[in-house]
Coordinates of C-alpha atoms in Angstrom, one line a residue:
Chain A
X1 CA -9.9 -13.6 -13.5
X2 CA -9.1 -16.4 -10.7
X3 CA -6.5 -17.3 -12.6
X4 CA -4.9 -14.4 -11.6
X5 CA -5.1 -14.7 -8.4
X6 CA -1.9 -14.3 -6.1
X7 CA -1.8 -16.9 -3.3
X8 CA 0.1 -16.3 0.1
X9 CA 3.0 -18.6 0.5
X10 CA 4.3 -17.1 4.0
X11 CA 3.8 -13.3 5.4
X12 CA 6.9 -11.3 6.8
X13 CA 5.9 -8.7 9.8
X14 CA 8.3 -5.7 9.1
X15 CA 7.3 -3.0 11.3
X16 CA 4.2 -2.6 13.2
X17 CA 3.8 1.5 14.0
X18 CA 0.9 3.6 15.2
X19 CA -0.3 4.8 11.6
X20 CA 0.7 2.1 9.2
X21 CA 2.5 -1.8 9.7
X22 CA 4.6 -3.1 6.5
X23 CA 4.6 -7.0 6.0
X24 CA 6.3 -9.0 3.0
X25 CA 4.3 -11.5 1.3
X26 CA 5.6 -14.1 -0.4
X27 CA 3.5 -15.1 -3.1
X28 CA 2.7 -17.9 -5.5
X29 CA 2.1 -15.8 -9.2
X30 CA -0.7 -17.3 -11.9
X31 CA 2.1 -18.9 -14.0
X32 CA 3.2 -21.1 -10.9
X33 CA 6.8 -18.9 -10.2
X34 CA 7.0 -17.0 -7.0
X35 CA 7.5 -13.0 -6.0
X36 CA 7.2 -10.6 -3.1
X37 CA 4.9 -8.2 -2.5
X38 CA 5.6 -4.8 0.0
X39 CA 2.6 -3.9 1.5
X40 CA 1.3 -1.7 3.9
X41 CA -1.5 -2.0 6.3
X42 CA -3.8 1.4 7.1
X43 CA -7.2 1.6 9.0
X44 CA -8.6 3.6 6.3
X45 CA -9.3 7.4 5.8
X46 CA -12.3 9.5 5.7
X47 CA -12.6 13.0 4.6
X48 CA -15.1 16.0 4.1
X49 CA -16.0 18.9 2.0
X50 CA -17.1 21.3 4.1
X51 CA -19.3 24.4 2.3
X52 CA -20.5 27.3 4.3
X53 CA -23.6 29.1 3.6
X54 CA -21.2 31.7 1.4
X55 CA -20.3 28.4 -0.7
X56 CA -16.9 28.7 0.4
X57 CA -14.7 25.7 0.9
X58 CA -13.2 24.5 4.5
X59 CA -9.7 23.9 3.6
X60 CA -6.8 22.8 6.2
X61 CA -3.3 24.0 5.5
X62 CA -0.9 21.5 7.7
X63 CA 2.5 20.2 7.1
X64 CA 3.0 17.1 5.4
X65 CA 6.3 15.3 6.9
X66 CA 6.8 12.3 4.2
X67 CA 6.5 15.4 1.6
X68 CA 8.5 17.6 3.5
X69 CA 6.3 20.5 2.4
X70 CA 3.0 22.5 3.4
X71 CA -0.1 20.9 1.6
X72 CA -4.2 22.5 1.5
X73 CA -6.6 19.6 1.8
X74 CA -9.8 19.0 2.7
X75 CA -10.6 17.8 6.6
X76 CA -9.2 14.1 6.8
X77 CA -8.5 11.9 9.8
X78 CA -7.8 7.6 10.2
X79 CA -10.8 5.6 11.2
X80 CA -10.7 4.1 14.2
X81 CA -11.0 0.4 14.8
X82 CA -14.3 -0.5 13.3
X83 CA -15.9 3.3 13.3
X84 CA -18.3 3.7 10.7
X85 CA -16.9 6.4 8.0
X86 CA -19.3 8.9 9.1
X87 CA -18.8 8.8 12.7
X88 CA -15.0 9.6 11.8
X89 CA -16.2 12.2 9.2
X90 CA -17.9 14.0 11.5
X91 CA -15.3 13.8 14.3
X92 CA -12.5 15.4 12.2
X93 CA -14.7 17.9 11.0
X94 CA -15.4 18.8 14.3
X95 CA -12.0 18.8 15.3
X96 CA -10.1 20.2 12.4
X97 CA -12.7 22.9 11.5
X98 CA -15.3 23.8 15.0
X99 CA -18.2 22.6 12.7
X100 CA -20.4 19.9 12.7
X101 CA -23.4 19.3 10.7
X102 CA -26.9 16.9 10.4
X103 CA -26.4 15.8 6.6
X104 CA -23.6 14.1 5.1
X105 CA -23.6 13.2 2.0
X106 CA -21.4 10.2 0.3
X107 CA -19.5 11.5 -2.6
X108 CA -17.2 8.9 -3.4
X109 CA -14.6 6.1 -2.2
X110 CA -11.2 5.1 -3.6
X111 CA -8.3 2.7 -2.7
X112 CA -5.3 5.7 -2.6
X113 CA -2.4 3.2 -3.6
X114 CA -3.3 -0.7 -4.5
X115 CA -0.4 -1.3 -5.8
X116 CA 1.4 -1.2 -2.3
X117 CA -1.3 -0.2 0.5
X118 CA -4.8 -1.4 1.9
X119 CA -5.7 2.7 2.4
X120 CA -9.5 3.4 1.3
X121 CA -10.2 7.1 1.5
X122 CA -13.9 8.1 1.8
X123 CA -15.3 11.4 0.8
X124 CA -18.1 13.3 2.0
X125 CA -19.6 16.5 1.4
X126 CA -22.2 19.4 3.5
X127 CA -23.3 22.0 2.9
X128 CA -25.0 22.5 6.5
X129 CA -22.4 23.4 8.8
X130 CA -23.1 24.3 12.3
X131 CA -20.7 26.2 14.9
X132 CA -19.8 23.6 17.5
X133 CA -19.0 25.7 21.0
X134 CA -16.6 23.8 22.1
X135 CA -15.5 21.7 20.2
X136 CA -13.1 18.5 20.3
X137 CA -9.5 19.3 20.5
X138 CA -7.0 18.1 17.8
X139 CA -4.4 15.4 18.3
X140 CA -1.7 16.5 20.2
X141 CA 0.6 16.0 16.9
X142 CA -1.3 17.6 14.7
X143 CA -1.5 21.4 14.0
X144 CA -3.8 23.1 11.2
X145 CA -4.6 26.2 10.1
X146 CA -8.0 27.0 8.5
X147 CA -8.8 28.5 4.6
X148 CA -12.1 29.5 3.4
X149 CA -11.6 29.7 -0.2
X150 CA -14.1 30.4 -3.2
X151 CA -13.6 27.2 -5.8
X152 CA -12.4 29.4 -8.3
X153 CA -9.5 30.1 -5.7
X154 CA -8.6 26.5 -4.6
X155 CA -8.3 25.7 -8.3
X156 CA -5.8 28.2 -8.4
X157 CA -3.6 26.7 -5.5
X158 CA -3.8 23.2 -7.7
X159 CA -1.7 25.4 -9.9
X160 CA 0.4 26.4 -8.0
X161 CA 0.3 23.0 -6.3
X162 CA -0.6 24.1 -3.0
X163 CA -3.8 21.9 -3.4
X164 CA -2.0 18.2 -4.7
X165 CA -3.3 15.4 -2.8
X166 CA -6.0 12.8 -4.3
X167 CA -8.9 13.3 -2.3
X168 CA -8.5 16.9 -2.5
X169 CA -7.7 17.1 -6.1
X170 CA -10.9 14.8 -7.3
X171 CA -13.2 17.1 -3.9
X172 CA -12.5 20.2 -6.4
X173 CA -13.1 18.5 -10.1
X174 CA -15.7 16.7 -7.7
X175 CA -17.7 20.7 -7.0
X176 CA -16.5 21.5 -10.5
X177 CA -19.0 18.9 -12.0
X178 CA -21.7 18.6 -9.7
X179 CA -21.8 22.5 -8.4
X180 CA -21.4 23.4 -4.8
X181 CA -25.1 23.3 -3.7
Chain B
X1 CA 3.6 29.0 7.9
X2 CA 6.7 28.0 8.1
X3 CA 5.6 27.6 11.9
X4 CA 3.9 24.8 11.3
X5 CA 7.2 22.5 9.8
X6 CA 8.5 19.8 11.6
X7 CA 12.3 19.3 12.0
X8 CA 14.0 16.0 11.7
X9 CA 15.5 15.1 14.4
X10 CA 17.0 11.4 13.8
X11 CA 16.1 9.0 10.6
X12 CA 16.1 5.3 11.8
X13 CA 15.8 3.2 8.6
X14 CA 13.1 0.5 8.7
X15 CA 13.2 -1.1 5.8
X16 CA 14.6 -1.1 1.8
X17 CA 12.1 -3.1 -0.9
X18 CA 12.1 -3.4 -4.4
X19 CA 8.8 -1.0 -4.9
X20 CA 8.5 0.7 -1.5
X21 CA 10.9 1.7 1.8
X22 CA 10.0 2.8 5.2
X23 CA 11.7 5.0 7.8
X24 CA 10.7 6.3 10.8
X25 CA 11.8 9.9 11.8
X26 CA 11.5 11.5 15.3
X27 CA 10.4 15.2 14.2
X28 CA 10.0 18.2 16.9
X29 CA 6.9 19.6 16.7
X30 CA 6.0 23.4 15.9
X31 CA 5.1 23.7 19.5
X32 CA 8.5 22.1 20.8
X33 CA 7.3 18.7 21.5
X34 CA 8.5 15.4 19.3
X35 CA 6.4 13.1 17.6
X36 CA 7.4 10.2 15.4
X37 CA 6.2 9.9 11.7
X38 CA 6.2 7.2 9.6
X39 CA 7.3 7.5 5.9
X40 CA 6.8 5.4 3.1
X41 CA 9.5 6.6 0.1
X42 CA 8.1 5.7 -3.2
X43 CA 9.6 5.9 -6.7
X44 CA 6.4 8.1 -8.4
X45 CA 4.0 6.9 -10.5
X46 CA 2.2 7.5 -13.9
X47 CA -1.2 6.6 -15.5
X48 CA -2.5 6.9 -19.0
X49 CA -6.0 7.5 -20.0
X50 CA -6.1 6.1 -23.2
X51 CA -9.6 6.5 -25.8
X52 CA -9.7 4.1 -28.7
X53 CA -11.1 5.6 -32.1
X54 CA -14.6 4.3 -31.2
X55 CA -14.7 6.3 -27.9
X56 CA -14.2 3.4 -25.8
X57 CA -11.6 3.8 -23.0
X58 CA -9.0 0.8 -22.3
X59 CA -8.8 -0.7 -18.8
X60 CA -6.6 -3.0 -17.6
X61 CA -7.8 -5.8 -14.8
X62 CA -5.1 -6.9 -12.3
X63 CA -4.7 -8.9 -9.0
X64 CA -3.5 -6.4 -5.9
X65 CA -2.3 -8.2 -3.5
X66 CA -2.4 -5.7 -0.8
X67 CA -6.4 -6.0 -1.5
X68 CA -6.8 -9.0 -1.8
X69 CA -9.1 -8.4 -5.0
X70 CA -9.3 -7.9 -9.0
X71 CA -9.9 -4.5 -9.7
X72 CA -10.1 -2.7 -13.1
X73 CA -7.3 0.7 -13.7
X74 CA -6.5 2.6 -16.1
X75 CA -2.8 1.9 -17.2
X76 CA 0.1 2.8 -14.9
X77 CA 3.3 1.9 -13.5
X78 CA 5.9 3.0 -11.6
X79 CA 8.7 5.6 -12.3
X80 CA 12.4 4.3 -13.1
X81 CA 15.0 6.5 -12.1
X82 CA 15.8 9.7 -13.5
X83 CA 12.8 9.4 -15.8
X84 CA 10.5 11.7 -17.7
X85 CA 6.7 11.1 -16.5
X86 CA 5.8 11.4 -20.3
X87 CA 8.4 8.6 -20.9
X88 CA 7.4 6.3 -18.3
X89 CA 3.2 6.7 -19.5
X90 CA 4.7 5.6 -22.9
X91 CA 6.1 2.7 -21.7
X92 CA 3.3 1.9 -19.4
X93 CA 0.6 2.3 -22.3
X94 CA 2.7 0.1 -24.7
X95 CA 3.5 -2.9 -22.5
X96 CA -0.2 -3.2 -21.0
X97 CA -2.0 -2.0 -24.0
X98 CA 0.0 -2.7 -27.0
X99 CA -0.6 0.7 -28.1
X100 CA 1.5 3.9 -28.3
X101 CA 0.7 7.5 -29.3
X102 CA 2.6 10.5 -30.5
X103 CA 0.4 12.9 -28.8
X104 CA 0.1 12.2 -24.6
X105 CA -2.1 15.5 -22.9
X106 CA -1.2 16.1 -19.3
X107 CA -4.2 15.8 -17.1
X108 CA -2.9 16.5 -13.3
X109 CA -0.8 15.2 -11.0
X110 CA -1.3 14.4 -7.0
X111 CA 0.0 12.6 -3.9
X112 CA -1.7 9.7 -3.1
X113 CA -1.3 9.5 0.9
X114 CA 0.2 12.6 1.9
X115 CA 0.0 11.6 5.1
X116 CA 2.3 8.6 5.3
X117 CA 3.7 8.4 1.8
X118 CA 6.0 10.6 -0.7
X119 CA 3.8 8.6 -3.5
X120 CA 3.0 11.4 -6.5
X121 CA 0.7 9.9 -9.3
X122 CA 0.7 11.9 -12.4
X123 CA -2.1 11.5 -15.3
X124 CA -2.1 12.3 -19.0
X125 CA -4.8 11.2 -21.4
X126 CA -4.4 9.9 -25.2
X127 CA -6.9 9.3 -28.1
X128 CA -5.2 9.0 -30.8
X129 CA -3.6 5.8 -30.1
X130 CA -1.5 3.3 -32.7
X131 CA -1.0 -0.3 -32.5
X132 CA 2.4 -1.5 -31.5
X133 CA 3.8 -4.3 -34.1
X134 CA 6.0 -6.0 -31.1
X135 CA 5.1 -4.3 -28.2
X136 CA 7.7 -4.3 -24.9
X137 CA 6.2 -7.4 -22.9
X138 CA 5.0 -6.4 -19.5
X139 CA 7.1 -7.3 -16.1
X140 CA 7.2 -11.1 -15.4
X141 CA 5.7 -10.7 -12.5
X142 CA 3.0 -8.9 -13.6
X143 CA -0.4 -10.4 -14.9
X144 CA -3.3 -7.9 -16.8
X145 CA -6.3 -8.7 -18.4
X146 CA -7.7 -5.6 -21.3
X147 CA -10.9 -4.4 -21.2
X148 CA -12.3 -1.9 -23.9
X149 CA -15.4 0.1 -21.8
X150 CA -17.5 2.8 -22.8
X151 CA -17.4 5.7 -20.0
X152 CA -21.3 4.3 -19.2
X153 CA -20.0 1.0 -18.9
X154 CA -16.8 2.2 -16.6
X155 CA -19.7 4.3 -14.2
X156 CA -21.2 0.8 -13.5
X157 CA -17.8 -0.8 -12.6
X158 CA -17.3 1.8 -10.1
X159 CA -21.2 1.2 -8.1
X160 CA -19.9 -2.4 -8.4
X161 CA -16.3 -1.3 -6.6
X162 CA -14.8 -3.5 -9.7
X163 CA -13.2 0.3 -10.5
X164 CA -12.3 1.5 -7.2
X165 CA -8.6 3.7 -7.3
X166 CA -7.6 7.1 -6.9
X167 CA -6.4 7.4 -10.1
X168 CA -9.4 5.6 -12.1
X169 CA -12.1 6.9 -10.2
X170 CA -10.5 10.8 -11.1
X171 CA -9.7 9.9 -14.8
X172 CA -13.8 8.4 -14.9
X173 CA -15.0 11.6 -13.5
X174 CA -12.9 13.5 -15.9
X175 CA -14.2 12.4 -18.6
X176 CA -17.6 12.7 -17.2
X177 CA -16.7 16.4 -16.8
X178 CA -14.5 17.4 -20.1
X179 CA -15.5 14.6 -22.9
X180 CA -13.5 12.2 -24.7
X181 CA -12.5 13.8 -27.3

């Protein structure tokens, strides 16, 4: 497959914000012609399915701006410059939901959009939560409101596409499979 | 929680690409403050799961630039304008694969980065699959290598991160979950 390969000819900064940058790449394609390719810069995502002792799911309901619309996910936040995934799993759990917990476990990884982004998304689950006291505050831009929901009720919000985001979408076929416990 | 929406309050126009734009929009905040948010506007796009007659599932190998890396998909490509998912997964399948079908199932649908992008991804599966005589050729700027993988086979691409997108890593679990037949 290095024939495939598509080599840099000259990088175009576009924007350079506090989520995301955009650059333009000119590249050299494998038959020797040349294109451009739009493509946007993230830190990375980590995420966490949070189960409580009922096996209930810790869902956040918060509005999503580029969607223009409400959305129920799981706990997500942006990594940090070079945090490791569970260090930021464990601070937006904290923050989003008041718990924390002692065992993490990796569910999964995925590039959200290759064609156009650098975005991993990592998922982890618990099913050990523990009442923080006082826990960390949200960012001062972000506002979310709690759901503890049974997974035969989050799979009815992916009907009625309340639940519709990938990490959240594969967390539920995810407990589906593998059972909450 | 319609407390929770933000309200635009200017759109400043970053920039206009062939695949992707960008804007910036200063929002007020549900508590009266004003933030900025970046937004990446994206066409939609649509994947195809397709199962051969021998239960093998067809992936297609590809350079993404904004990776830097190979990795192996299933089909998919990008809405044109106006169009029918269903239509677009048709065309997708028969210029990467060579096949067709007359019978596409819908599988889900979700945003990839709700967060910063209007992205939606939309899945549908197909195992009854016909070879194309002359099939549509693929974009000339786009390169693919086939792969014919048995869902074992597919599991091992993804602990070696050769299979490691939203969209594949869900379809692989799916099938994991419901069969392929």
């Amino acid at each position: 497959m290095a024939q495939f390969k598509e080599t840099t000819v000259q990088t175009k900064p576009i924007y350079d914000g506090k989520v995301i940058s955009l650059q333009v790449d000119d590249v050299t394609l494998p038959n020797g012609k040349t294109s451009k390719r739009e493509i946007v810069k993230h830190p990375g995502a980590v995420s966490v399915i949070p189960i409580t002792e009922n096996n209930k799911i810790i869902f956040v309901k918060q509005y999503r701006k580029p969607l223009e619309k409400t959305l129920v996910e799981i706990p997500a936040g942006k990594l940090e410059m070079g945090e490791k995934p569970e260090v930021t799993a464990l601070r937006e759990l904290e923050e989003e939901t008041g718990y924390t917990t002692e065992s993490l476990t990796y569910v999964t990884s995925f590039y959200t959009s290759p064609g156009f982004a650098d975005e991993i998304m990592y998922i982890y689950k618990t099913n050990t939560l523990k009442k923080v006291e006082q826990p960390k505050p949200l960012d001062e831009d972000e506002f979310v409101e709690l759901m503890e929901l049974t997974l035969e009720e989050a799979e009815q919000l992916i009907v009625e596409q309340e639940i519709h985001d990938a990490k959240t979408i594969y967390a539920i076929l995810y407990l589906k499979y593998k059972g909450l416990r």
